[in-house]
Short mmCIF file of C-alpha atoms in Angstrom, two decimals:
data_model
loop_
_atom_site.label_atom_id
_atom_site.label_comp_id
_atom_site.label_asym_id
_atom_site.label_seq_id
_atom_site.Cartn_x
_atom_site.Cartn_y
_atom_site.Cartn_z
CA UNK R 1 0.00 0.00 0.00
CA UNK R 2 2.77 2.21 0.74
CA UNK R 3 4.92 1.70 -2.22
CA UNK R 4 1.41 2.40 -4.22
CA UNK R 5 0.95 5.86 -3.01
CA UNK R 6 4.51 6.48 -3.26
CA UNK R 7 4.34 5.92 -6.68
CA UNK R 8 1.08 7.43 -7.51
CA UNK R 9 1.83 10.77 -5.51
CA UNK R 10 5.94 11.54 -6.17
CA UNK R 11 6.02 9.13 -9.50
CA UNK R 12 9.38 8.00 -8.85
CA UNK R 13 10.37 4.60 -10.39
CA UNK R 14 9.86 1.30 -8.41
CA UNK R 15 13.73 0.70 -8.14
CA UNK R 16 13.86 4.09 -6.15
CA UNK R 17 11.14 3.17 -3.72
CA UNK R 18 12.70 -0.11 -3.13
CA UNK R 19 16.39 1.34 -2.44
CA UNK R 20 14.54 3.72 -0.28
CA UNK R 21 13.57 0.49 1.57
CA UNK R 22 16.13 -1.24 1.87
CA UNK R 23 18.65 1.48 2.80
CA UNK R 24 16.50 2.23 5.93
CA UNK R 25 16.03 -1.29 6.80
CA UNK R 26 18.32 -1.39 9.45
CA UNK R 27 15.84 1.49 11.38
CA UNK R 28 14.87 -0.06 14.54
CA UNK R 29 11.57 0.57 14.11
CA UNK R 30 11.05 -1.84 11.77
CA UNK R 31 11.13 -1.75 7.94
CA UNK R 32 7.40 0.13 7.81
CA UNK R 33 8.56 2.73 9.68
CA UNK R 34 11.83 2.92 8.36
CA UNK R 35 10.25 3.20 4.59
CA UNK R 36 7.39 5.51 6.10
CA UNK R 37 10.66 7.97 7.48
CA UNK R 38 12.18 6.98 3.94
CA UNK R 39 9.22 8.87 1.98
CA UNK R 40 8.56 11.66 4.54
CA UNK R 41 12.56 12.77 3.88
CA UNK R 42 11.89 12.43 0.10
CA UNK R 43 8.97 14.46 0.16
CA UNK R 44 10.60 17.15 2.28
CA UNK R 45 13.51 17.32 -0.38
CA UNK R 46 11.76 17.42 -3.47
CA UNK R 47 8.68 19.25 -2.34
CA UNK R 48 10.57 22.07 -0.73
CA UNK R 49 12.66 22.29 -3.97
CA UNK R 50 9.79 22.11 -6.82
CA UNK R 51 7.85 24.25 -4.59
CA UNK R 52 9.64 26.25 -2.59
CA UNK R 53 9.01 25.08 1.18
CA UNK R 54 7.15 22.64 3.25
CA UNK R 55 3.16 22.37 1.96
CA UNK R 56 0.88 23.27 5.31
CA UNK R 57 -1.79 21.23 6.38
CA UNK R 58 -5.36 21.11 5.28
CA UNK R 59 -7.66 21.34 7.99
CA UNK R 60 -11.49 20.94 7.14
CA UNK R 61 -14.40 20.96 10.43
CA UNK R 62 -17.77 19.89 9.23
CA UNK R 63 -20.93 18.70 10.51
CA UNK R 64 -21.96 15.78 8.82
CA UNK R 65 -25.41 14.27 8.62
CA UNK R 66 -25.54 10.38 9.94
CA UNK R 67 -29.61 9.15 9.39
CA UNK R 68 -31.13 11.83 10.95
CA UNK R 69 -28.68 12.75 13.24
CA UNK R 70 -25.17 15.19 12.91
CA UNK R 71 -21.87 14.53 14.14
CA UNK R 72 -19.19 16.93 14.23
CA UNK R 73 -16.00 15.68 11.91
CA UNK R 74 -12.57 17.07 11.84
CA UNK R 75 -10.39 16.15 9.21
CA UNK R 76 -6.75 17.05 8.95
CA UNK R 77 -4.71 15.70 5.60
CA UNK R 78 -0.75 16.26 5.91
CA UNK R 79 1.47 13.00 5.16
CA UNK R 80 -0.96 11.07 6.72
CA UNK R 81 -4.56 12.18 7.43
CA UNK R 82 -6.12 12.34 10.50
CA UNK R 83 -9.66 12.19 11.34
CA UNK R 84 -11.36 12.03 14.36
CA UNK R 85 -15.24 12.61 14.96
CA UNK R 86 -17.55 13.18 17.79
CA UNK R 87 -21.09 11.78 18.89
CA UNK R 88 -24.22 11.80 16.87
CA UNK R 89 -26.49 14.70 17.82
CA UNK R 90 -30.40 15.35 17.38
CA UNK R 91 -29.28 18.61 16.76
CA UNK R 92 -27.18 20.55 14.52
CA UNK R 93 -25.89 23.14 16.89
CA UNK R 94 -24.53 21.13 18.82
CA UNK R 95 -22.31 19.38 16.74
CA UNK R 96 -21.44 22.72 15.96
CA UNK R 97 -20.28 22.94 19.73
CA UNK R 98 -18.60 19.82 19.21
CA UNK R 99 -16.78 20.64 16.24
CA UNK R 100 -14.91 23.66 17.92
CA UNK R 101 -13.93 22.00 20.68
CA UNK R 102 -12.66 19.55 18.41
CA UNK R 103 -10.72 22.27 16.38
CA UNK R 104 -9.41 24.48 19.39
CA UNK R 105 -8.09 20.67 20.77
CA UNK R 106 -5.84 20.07 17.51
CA UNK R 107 -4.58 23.70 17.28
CA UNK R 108 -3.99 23.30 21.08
CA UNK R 109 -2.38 19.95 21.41
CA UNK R 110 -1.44 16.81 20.18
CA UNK R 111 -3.32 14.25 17.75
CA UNK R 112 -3.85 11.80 21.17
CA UNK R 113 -5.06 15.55 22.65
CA UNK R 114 -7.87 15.48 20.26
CA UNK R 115 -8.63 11.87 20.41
CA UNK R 116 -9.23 12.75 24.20
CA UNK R 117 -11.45 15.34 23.80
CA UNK R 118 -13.76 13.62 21.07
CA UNK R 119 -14.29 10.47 23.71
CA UNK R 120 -15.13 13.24 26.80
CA UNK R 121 -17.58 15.00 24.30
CA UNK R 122 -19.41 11.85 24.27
CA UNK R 123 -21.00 12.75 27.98
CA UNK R 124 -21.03 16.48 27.03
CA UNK R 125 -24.32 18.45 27.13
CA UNK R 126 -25.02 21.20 25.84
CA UNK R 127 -25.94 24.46 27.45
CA UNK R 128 -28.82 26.90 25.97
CA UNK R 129 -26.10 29.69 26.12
CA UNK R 130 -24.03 27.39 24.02
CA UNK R 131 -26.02 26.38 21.69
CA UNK R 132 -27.45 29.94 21.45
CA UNK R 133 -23.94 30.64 20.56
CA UNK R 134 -23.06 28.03 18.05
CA UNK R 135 -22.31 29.38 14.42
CA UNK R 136 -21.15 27.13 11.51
CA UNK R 137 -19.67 30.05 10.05
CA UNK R 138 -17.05 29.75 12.40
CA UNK R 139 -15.63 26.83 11.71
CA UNK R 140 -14.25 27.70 8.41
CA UNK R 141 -12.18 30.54 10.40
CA UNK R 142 -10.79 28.19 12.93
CA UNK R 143 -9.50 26.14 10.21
CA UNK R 144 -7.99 29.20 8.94
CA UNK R 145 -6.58 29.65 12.57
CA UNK R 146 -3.53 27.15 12.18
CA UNK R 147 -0.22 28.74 10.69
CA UNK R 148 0.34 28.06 7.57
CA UNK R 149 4.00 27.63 7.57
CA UNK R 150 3.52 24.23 10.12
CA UNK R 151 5.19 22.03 9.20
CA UNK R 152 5.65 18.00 10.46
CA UNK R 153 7.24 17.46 13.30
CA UNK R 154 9.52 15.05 13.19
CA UNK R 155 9.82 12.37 15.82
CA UNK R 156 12.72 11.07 17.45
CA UNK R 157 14.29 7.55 17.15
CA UNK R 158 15.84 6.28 20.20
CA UNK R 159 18.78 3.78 20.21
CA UNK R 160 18.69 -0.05 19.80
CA UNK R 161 16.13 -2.26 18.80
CA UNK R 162 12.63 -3.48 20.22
CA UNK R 163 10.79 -0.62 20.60
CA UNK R 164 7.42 -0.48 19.68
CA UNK R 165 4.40 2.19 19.40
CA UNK R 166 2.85 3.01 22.50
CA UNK R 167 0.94 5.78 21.42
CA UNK R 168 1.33 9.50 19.20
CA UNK R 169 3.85 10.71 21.17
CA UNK R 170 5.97 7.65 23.10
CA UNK R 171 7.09 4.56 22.56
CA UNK R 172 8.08 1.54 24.66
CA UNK R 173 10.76 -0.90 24.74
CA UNK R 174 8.57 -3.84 26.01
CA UNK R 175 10.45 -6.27 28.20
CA UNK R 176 12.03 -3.66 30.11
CA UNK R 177 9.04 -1.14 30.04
CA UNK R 178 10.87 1.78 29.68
CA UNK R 179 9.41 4.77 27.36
CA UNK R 180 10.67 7.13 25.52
CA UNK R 181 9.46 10.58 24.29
CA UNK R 182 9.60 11.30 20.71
CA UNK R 183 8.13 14.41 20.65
CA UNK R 184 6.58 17.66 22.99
CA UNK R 185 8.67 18.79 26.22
CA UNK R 186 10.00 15.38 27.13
CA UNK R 187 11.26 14.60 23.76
CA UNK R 188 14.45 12.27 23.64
CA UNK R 189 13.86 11.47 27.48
CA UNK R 190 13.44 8.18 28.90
CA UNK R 191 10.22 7.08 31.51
CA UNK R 192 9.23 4.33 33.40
CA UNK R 193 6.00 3.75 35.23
CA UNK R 194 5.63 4.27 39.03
CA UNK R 195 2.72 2.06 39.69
CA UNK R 196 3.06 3.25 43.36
CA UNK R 197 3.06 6.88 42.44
CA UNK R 198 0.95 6.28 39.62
CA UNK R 199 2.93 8.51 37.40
CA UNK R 200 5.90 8.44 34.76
CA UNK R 201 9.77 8.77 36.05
CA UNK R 202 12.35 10.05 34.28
CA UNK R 203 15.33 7.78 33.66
CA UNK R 204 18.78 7.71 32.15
CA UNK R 205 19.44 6.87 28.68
CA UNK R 206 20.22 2.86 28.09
CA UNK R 207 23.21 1.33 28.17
CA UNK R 208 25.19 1.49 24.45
CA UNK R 209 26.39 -2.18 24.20
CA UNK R 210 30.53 -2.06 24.55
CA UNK R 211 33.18 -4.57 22.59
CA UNK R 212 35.79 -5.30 24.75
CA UNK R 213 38.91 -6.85 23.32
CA UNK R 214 38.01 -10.64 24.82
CA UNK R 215 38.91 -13.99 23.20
CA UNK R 216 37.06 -16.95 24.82
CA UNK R 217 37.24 -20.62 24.37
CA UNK R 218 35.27 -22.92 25.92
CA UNK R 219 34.57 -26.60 25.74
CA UNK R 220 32.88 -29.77 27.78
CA UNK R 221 33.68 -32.97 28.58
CA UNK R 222 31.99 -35.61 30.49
CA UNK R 223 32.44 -39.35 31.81
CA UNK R 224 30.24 -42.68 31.61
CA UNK R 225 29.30 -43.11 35.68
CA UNK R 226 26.54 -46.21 35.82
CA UNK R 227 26.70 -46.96 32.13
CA UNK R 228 24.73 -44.26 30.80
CA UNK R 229 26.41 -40.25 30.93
CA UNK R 230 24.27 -38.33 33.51
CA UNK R 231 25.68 -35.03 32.50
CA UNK R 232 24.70 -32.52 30.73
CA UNK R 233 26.48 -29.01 28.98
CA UNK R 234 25.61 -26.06 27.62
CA UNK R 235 27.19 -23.39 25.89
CA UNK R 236 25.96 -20.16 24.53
CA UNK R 237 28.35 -18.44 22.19
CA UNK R 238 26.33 -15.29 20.80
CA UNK R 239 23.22 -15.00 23.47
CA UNK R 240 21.89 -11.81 21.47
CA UNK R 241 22.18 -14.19 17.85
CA UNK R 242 20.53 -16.65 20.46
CA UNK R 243 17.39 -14.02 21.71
CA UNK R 244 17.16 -12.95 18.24
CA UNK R 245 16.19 -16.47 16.47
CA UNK R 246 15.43 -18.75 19.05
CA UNK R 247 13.14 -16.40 21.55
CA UNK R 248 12.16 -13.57 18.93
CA UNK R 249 13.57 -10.63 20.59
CA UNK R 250 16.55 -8.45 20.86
CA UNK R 251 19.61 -8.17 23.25
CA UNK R 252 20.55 -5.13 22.21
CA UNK R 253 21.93 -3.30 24.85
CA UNK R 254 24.43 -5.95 26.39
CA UNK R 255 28.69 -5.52 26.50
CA UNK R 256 30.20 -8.13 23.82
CA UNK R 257 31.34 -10.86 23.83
CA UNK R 258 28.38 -11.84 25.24
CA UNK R 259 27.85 -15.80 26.62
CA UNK R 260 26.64 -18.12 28.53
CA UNK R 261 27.80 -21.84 30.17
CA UNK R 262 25.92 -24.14 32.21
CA UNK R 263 27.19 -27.50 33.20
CA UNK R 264 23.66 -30.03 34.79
CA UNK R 265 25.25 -33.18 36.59
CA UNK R 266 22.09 -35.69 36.99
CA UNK R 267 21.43 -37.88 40.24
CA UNK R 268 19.67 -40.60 40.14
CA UNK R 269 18.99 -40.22 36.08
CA UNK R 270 19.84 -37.93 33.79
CA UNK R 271 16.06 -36.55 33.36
CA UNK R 272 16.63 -32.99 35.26
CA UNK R 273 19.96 -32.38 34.00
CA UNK R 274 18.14 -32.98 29.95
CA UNK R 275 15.67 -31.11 30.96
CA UNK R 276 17.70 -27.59 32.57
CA UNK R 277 19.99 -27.58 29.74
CA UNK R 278 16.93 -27.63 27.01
CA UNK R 279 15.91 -24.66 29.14
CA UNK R 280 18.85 -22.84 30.74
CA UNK R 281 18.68 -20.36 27.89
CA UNK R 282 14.67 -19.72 27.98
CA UNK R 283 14.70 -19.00 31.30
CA UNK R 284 18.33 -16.56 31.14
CA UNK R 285 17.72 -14.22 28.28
CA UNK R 286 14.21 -13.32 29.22
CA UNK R 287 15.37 -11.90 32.39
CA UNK R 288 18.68 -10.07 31.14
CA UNK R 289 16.24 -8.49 28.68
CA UNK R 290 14.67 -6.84 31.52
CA UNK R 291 16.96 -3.84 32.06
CA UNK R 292 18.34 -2.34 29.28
CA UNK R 293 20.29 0.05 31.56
CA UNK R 294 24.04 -0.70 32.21
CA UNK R 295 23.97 -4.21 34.98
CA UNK R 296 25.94 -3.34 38.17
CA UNK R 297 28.49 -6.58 39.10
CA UNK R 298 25.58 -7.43 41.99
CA UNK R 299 22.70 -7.23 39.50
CA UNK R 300 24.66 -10.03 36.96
CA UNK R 301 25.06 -12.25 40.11
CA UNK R 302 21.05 -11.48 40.81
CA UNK R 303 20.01 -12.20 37.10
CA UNK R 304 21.84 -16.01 37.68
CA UNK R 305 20.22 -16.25 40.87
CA UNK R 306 17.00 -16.19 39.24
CA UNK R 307 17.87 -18.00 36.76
CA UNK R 308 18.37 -21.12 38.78
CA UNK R 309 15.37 -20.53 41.30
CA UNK R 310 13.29 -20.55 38.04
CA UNK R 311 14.65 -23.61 36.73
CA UNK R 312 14.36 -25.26 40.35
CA UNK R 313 10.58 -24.17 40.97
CA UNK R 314 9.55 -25.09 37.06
CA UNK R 315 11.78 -28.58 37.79
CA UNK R 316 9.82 -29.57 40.93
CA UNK R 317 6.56 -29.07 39.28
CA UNK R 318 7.30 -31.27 36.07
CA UNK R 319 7.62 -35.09 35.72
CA UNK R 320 11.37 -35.34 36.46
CA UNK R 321 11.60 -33.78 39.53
CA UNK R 322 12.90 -36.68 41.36
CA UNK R 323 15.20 -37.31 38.94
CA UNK R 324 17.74 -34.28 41.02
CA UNK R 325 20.63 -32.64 39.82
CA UNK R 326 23.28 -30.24 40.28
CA UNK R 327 24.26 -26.80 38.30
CA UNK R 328 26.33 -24.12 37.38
CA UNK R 329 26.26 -21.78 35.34
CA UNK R 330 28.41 -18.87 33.77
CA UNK R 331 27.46 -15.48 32.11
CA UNK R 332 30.25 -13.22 30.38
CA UNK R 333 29.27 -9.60 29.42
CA UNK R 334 32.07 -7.77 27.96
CA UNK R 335 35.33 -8.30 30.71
CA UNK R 336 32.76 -9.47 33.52
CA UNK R 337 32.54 -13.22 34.33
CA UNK R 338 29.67 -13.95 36.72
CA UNK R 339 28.85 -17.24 38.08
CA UNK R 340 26.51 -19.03 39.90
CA UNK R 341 25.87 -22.95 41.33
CA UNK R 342 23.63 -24.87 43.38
CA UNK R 343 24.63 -28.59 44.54
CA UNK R 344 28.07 -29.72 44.51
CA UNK R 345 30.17 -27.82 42.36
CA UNK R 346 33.20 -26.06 41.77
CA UNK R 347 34.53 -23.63 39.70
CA UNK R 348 37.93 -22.59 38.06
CA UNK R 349 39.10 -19.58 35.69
CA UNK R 350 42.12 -20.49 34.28
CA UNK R 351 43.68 -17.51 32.77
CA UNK R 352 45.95 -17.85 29.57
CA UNK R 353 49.21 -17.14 31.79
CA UNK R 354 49.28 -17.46 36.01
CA UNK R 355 48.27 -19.08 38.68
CA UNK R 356 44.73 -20.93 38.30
CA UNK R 357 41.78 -19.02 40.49
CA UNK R 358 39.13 -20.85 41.99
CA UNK R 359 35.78 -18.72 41.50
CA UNK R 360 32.95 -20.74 43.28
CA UNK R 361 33.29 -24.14 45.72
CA UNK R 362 30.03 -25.20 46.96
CA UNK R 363 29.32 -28.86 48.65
CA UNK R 364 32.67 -29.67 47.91
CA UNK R 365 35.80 -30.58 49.94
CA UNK R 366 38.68 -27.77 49.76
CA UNK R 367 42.11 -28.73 48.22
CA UNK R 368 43.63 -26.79 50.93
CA UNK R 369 42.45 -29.40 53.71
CA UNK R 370 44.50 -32.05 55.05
CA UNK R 371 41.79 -34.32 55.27
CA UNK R 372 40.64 -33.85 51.83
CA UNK R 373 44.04 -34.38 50.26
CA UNK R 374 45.11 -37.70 52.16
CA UNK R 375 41.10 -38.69 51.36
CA UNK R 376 42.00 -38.34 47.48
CA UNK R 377 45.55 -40.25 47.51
CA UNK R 378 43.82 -43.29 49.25
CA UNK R 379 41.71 -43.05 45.76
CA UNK R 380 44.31 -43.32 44.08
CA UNK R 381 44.44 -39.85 42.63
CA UNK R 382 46.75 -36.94 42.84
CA UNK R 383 46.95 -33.11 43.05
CA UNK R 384 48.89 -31.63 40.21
CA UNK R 385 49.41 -28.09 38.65
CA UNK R 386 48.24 -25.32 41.09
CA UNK R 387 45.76 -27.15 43.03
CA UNK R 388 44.11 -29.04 39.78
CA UNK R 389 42.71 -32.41 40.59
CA UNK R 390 43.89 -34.87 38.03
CA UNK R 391 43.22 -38.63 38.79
CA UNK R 392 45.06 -41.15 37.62
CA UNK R 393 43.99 -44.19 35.28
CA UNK R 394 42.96 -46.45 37.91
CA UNK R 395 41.45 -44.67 39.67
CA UNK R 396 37.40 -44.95 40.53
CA UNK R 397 34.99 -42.70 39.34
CA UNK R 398 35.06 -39.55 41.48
CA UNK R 399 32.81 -37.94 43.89
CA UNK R 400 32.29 -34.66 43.22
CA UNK R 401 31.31 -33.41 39.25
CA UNK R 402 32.06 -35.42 36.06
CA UNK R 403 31.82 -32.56 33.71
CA UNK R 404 33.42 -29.42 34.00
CA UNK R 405 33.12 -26.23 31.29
CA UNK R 406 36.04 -23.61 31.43
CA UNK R 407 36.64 -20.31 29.78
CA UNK R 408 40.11 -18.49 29.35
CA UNK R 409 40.14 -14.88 28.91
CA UNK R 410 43.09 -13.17 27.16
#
């Protein structure tokens, strides 16, 4: 439809409207909007140059006969056309009434301003003064009323993608519900909604998603306990390329790299573990989607927090809850590395150069301890390389976590 009226009104050639397309495609409002933006800009240019400036609006109030009623109808054509009309009336006058009110709203205030004032004019009445007072004549000067040099405003377009239309003046990025003003006093500002309060708050721009300079590798390994392999691992390379195709929304706003680990050990079975790593990264992204505002160190460790709990509560209500497991799980954003365990596990970073750094020991004996040590040697294992448990060949399958994911950070 739009390419159609493109043509018909600015005949260009249908190889110009779809470069016009595709060169805005990238808009983050989506490729109408981007082609709608496309064909406003190309209007301005060639309009202003074949006819020397911007061409003002017409603006047309009628009364309009419906059966044997009248309704009051203002009709405004610029790019777009807006009309909005009012109730029907057993009387001409006062549709009259209505149609002023209609016209001082739009010379007033904004397009929602008038859309307000047509749905309060359905419980208007009339006064006898008013009425008295009505004159059609007058709406043909209150057309005449609007300057004649206005010209479209032009809205804003924050940064980032996933924002949607909320109404004529904001929109709103959904998952985080944060708005932003496009046009009036507020435009280019960010709000969210004080439910509390019940009113908007202003707050800072969103984050602007930084590169850092990081080269990870990671990997996964596991062992055969009780003939079958109980664990399970996940890794997450690209979670925004993940959001993007596998949940349908953006990630946007988040430091790169950007990825995600998870290691499930299974119990009794390997049920749970199958069943947390086919939805470790449904239950993640949906929640780091919720801010879009830079993540302080104790907000990452939060966002895994969550993540688990979810995967715990939805675990215990499904059919392989008995099945148990351990987890952990790993998110990198840019240079942070977060993680985050429940059951026993243990954690490692070992760093391309230096001494290995243990990150997160939970329900596990420490390598430190006496105890611990002479409890490994008497199965037949040893403690090699900074603290690194490495068993030998004969020895039996350990205690503590088969598989094990690692990243190294340069």
């Amino acid at each position: 439809f739009w390419l159609k009226q493109a043509l018909g009104q600015c005949q260009i050639s249908p190889l110009l409207a779809l470069a016009m397309i595709l060169s805005t495609s990238k808009n983050t409002l989506g490729r109408n909007a981007s082609a709608t933006l496309a064909f406003h800009a190309y209007r301005k240019t060639h309009d202003g140059e074949e006819d020397g400036g911007d061409q003002p609006p017409v603006v047309q109030l009628m009364v309009e006969n419906v059966d044997i009623a009248f309704r009051a109808k203002l009709h405004v054509e610029v790019v777009h056309n807006l009309s909005v009309t009012g109730p029907r009336r057993h009387i001409r006058s006062e549709a009259i009434c209505d149609a002023m009110e209609l016209g001082r709203a739009y010379l007033a205030g904004s397009t929602e301003q008038v859309r307000k004032v047509a749905r309060r004019l359905d419980v208007t009445r009339w006064s006898p003064q008013d009425l008295a007072k009505a004159d059609e004549q007058a709406l043909e000067k209150l057309c005449r009323t609007k300057p004649q040099n206005t010209a479209v405003t032009q809205k804003l377009i924050p940064p980032g993608e996933g924002w949607t239309r909320h109404d004529d003046e904001k929109l709103i990025e959904q998952r985080s519900e944060v708005y932003f003003s496009q046009i009036g006093s507020n435009a280019g500002k960010y709000f969210k909604w004080n439910a509390g309060k019940k009113k908007y708050e202003e707050v800072g721009a969103p984050h602007t998603s930084v590169e850092s300079p990081v080269t990870l590798s990671s990997g996964s390994a596991c062992t055969v306990r009780r003939g079958t392999k109980l664990d399970r691992a996940v890794t997450l390379n690209d979670i925004a390329k993940i959001a993007r195709l596998a949940l349908k929304f953006p990630l946007s706003f988040v430091d790169t790299p950007a990825c995600a680990y998870a290691v499930f050990q299974g119990l009794r079975s390997a049920e749970s573990a199958q069943w947390c790593a086919e939805n470790f990264h449904k239950k993640l992204l949906p929640i780091i989607a919720e801010k879009i505002h830079s993540y302080e160190d104790d907000e990452l460790e939060k966002v895994l927090v969550r993540t688990l709990e979810t995967l715990d509560g939805e675990l215990l209500l499904s059919a392989h809850a008995f099945s148990g497991c351990t987890a952990m799980i790993a998110l990198v954003l840019g240079r942070r590395l977060v993680v985050a365990g429940i059951g026993s596990v243990r954690a490692v970073l070992l760093p391309e150069k230096g001494k290995a750094k243990p990150l997160l020991e939970l329900g596990a004996g420490s390598l430190e301890c006496p105890e611990e040590l002479a409890r490994l040697r008497n199965m037949s294992g040893a403690v090699l390389q900074n603290g690194l448990l490495h068993f030998s060949s004969c020895a039996p399958p350990p205690v503590a976590p088969a598989a094990a994911a690692a990243a190294a950070a340069a």
